[in-house]
Amino acid sequence: MAEEGGAPVVVPPAAVPDLPTGPVSKGRTPRGARFAGAAEAPEERSGQRAEASDAAARRETADTIATLTRLRAEGRTGEAHALLAEIAHWPADRFPLLAAELQHAGLRADWATLMWEAASLPADRLVAAADALVAAGRSADGEQVLRQGVARPAGEIGSAVLGLVAEGRRREVSALLDAYVRVRTPEEAARSAEPGPQTLVPLLLAAARGVSDERHWDLVHALRVAGFST
């Protein structure tokens, strides 16, 4: 249309995107940089991320062991021990790799120190580290970490178990108390019931029964002497 007495107004055609000239098959895979990786299966991407994470863990472990070896060679004992204390807080699944690399580097004493440091971890992380070692075929190391971990004061053990119970972590409770009643005297085990007798006494007795009838009756006696009903 043209305005009266004026030149006609020309409207440019709208840009139309190029369309494929041939038929598009159903399920055709998108192509181009925009769609890079779109066709990868979720399992494949997850596997790639796991491999990258594992490689990063191995690099970090190797670098840390190299640093520790250098500190030992230079006689910098305090710094070496501080590094081991830091490593003890690494994720639990790193412990088998740390054990293998430390022993391969001839640092067996440092692995023993690292297990001792790990024994002071919170109860849930202590059990996780022990589980990782056992799963990797290092059962003796896993048991040792637990034995050292339950050397903490009786009241602290009881409070840690109550925390695990509140979180519904029954398996961790079982592992911790099994180690506890094996290595501590019945009198010490009885004292650990103080933070919550109604919950802890049955759990302690069940753990002791799993060790032996003798340990169970010894604990029953110790609990009664301590004033707890069984």
Coordinates of C-alpha atoms in Angstrom, one line a residue:
M1 CA 0.0 0.0 0.0
A2 CA 1.2 3.5 -0.6
E3 CA 0.4 6.6 1.3
E4 CA -1.7 9.2 -0.5
G5 CA 0.6 11.4 -2.6
G6 CA 3.7 9.5 -1.4
A7 CA 6.1 6.8 -2.6
P8 CA 5.2 3.2 -2.0
V9 CA 6.5 1.7 1.3
V10 CA 8.6 -1.4 0.6
V11 CA 8.7 -4.1 3.3
P12 CA 11.7 -6.3 3.1
P13 CA 11.0 -10.0 3.2
A14 CA 11.7 -11.7 6.6
A15 CA 14.8 -13.8 6.7
V16 CA 14.1 -17.5 6.4
P17 CA 16.6 -20.0 7.8
D18 CA 18.0 -22.5 5.4
L19 CA 16.1 -25.8 5.7
P20 CA 17.4 -29.2 4.7
T21 CA 16.6 -30.0 1.1
G22 CA 16.4 -33.7 1.6
P23 CA 14.2 -35.8 4.0
V24 CA 15.2 -35.9 7.6
S25 CA 15.3 -39.4 9.0
K26 CA 13.7 -40.0 12.4
G27 CA 16.2 -40.0 15.2
R28 CA 18.8 -38.2 13.1
T29 CA 21.8 -37.2 15.3
P30 CA 22.4 -33.5 15.6
R31 CA 25.6 -32.3 14.1
G32 CA 27.9 -29.2 14.7
A33 CA 29.7 -27.6 17.6
R34 CA 26.4 -26.7 19.3
F35 CA 25.6 -30.4 19.7
A36 CA 29.0 -31.7 20.6
G37 CA 28.7 -34.4 23.2
A38 CA 24.9 -34.4 23.1
A39 CA 24.7 -37.9 21.7
E40 CA 27.0 -39.4 24.4
A41 CA 25.4 -41.8 26.8
P42 CA 25.1 -40.7 30.4
E43 CA 27.0 -43.8 31.5
E44 CA 29.9 -42.9 29.1
R45 CA 30.1 -39.3 30.4
S46 CA 30.0 -40.6 34.0
G47 CA 32.8 -43.1 33.3
Q48 CA 34.9 -40.4 31.7
R49 CA 34.5 -38.2 34.8
A50 CA 35.4 -41.1 37.1
E51 CA 38.5 -41.7 35.1
A52 CA 39.5 -38.1 35.2
S53 CA 38.9 -38.0 38.9
D54 CA 41.0 -41.1 39.4
A55 CA 43.8 -39.7 37.4
A56 CA 43.8 -36.5 39.4
A57 CA 43.8 -38.4 42.6
R58 CA 46.8 -40.4 41.4
R59 CA 48.7 -37.3 40.4
E60 CA 48.0 -35.6 43.7
T61 CA 49.1 -38.7 45.6
A62 CA 52.3 -39.0 43.6
D63 CA 53.1 -35.3 44.1
T64 CA 52.5 -35.6 47.9
I65 CA 54.6 -38.7 48.3
A66 CA 57.4 -37.0 46.4
T67 CA 57.2 -34.0 48.7
L68 CA 57.2 -36.3 51.8
T69 CA 60.2 -38.2 50.5
R70 CA 62.1 -34.9 50.0
L71 CA 61.2 -33.7 53.5
R72 CA 62.4 -36.9 55.0
A73 CA 65.7 -36.7 53.0
E74 CA 66.2 -33.2 54.2
G75 CA 65.6 -34.2 57.8
R76 CA 62.5 -31.9 58.1
T77 CA 60.7 -34.2 60.4
G78 CA 58.2 -31.7 61.8
E79 CA 57.0 -30.7 58.3
A80 CA 56.7 -34.3 57.2
H81 CA 54.5 -35.1 60.2
A82 CA 52.3 -32.1 59.5
L83 CA 51.9 -33.3 56.0
L84 CA 50.8 -36.7 57.2
A85 CA 48.3 -35.1 59.5
E86 CA 46.9 -33.2 56.6
I87 CA 46.7 -36.3 54.4
A88 CA 44.8 -38.2 57.1
H89 CA 41.8 -35.9 56.2
W90 CA 41.7 -36.9 52.6
P91 CA 38.7 -38.8 51.3
A92 CA 38.5 -42.4 52.6
D93 CA 38.8 -44.0 49.2
R94 CA 42.3 -42.5 48.9
F95 CA 43.7 -44.6 51.8
P96 CA 44.5 -47.8 49.8
L97 CA 46.4 -45.8 47.2
L98 CA 48.3 -43.9 49.9
A99 CA 49.2 -47.2 51.5
A100 CA 50.5 -48.7 48.3
E101 CA 52.5 -45.6 47.3
L102 CA 54.0 -45.0 50.7
Q103 CA 55.2 -48.6 50.9
H104 CA 56.5 -48.5 47.3
A105 CA 58.5 -45.4 48.2
G106 CA 60.0 -47.1 51.2
L107 CA 58.0 -45.0 53.7
R108 CA 56.4 -47.8 55.7
A109 CA 56.9 -45.9 59.0
D110 CA 55.0 -43.0 57.5
W111 CA 52.1 -45.3 56.6
A112 CA 52.0 -46.4 60.2
T113 CA 52.0 -42.8 61.3
L114 CA 49.3 -42.0 58.8
M115 CA 47.1 -44.8 60.2
W116 CA 47.7 -43.4 63.7
E117 CA 46.6 -39.9 62.6
A118 CA 43.5 -41.4 60.9
A119 CA 42.5 -43.0 64.2
S120 CA 41.6 -39.5 65.5
L121 CA 39.1 -38.9 62.7
P122 CA 35.4 -38.5 63.5
A123 CA 33.8 -42.0 63.9
D124 CA 32.0 -42.1 60.6
R125 CA 35.2 -41.1 58.7
L126 CA 37.2 -43.6 60.7
V127 CA 34.9 -46.4 59.7
A128 CA 34.9 -45.3 56.1
A129 CA 38.7 -45.3 56.0
A130 CA 38.8 -48.8 57.5
D131 CA 36.1 -50.0 55.0
A132 CA 38.1 -48.7 52.1
L133 CA 41.2 -50.5 53.2
V134 CA 39.4 -53.8 53.7
A135 CA 37.6 -53.5 50.3
A136 CA 41.1 -53.1 48.7
G137 CA 42.3 -56.3 50.3
R138 CA 44.2 -54.6 53.2
S139 CA 42.1 -56.1 56.0
A140 CA 44.9 -56.0 58.5
D141 CA 45.3 -52.3 58.0
G142 CA 41.6 -51.6 58.2
E143 CA 41.4 -53.5 61.5
Q144 CA 44.4 -51.7 62.9
V145 CA 42.9 -48.3 62.1
L146 CA 39.7 -49.3 63.9
R147 CA 41.6 -50.6 66.9
Q148 CA 43.6 -47.4 67.2
G149 CA 40.5 -45.3 66.7
V150 CA 38.6 -46.9 69.6
A151 CA 41.4 -46.0 72.0
R152 CA 39.7 -42.7 72.5
P153 CA 38.0 -42.0 75.9
A154 CA 34.9 -44.1 76.7
G155 CA 32.5 -41.2 76.9
E156 CA 33.7 -40.0 73.5
I157 CA 33.0 -43.4 72.0
G158 CA 29.5 -43.4 73.5
S159 CA 28.7 -40.0 72.1
A160 CA 30.1 -40.9 68.6
V161 CA 27.9 -44.0 68.5
L162 CA 24.8 -42.0 69.5
G163 CA 25.6 -39.6 66.7
L164 CA 25.8 -42.4 64.2
V165 CA 22.6 -43.9 65.5
A166 CA 20.8 -40.6 65.1
E167 CA 21.9 -40.6 61.4
G168 CA 20.7 -44.1 60.9
R169 CA 24.2 -45.4 60.2
R170 CA 23.7 -48.8 61.8
R171 CA 26.5 -50.5 59.8
E172 CA 29.1 -48.0 61.1
V173 CA 27.8 -48.4 64.6
S174 CA 28.2 -52.2 64.4
A175 CA 31.8 -51.9 63.0
L176 CA 32.8 -49.4 65.6
L177 CA 31.4 -51.3 68.6
D178 CA 32.7 -54.6 67.4
A179 CA 36.3 -53.2 67.4
Y180 CA 35.6 -51.4 70.7
V181 CA 34.4 -54.4 72.8
R182 CA 37.3 -56.5 71.4
V183 CA 40.1 -54.2 72.5
R184 CA 38.7 -52.4 75.5
T185 CA 38.1 -54.0 78.9
P186 CA 34.5 -54.7 79.9
E187 CA 34.8 -51.9 82.6
E188 CA 35.8 -49.4 79.9
A189 CA 33.0 -50.5 77.6
A190 CA 30.5 -50.1 80.4
R191 CA 31.6 -46.5 81.0
S192 CA 30.9 -45.7 77.4
A193 CA 27.2 -46.3 78.0
E194 CA 26.9 -43.1 80.2
P195 CA 26.0 -40.7 77.4
G196 CA 22.8 -42.7 76.6
P197 CA 22.3 -46.0 78.5
Q198 CA 18.9 -46.8 77.0
T199 CA 20.4 -46.8 73.5
L200 CA 24.0 -47.8 74.2
V201 CA 23.6 -50.7 76.6
P202 CA 21.7 -52.9 74.1
L203 CA 24.2 -52.1 71.3
L204 CA 27.2 -52.8 73.5
L205 CA 25.7 -56.1 74.6
A206 CA 24.9 -57.1 71.0
A207 CA 28.5 -56.3 70.0
A208 CA 30.0 -58.3 72.9
R209 CA 27.7 -61.2 72.1
G210 CA 29.1 -61.2 68.6
V211 CA 32.6 -61.6 70.0
S212 CA 32.0 -64.4 72.4
D213 CA 29.7 -65.6 75.2
E214 CA 32.4 -64.9 77.7
R215 CA 32.8 -61.3 76.6
H216 CA 29.1 -60.8 76.7
W217 CA 28.7 -62.0 80.3
D218 CA 31.8 -60.0 81.4
L219 CA 30.2 -56.9 80.0
V220 CA 26.8 -57.7 81.6
H221 CA 28.6 -57.9 84.9
A222 CA 30.5 -54.7 84.3
L223 CA 27.3 -52.8 83.3
R224 CA 25.5 -54.0 86.5
V225 CA 28.4 -52.9 88.6
A226 CA 28.4 -49.5 86.9
G227 CA 24.7 -49.2 87.8
F228 CA 23.2 -49.9 84.3
S229 CA 20.3 -52.4 84.0
T230 CA 20.7 -55.1 81.4

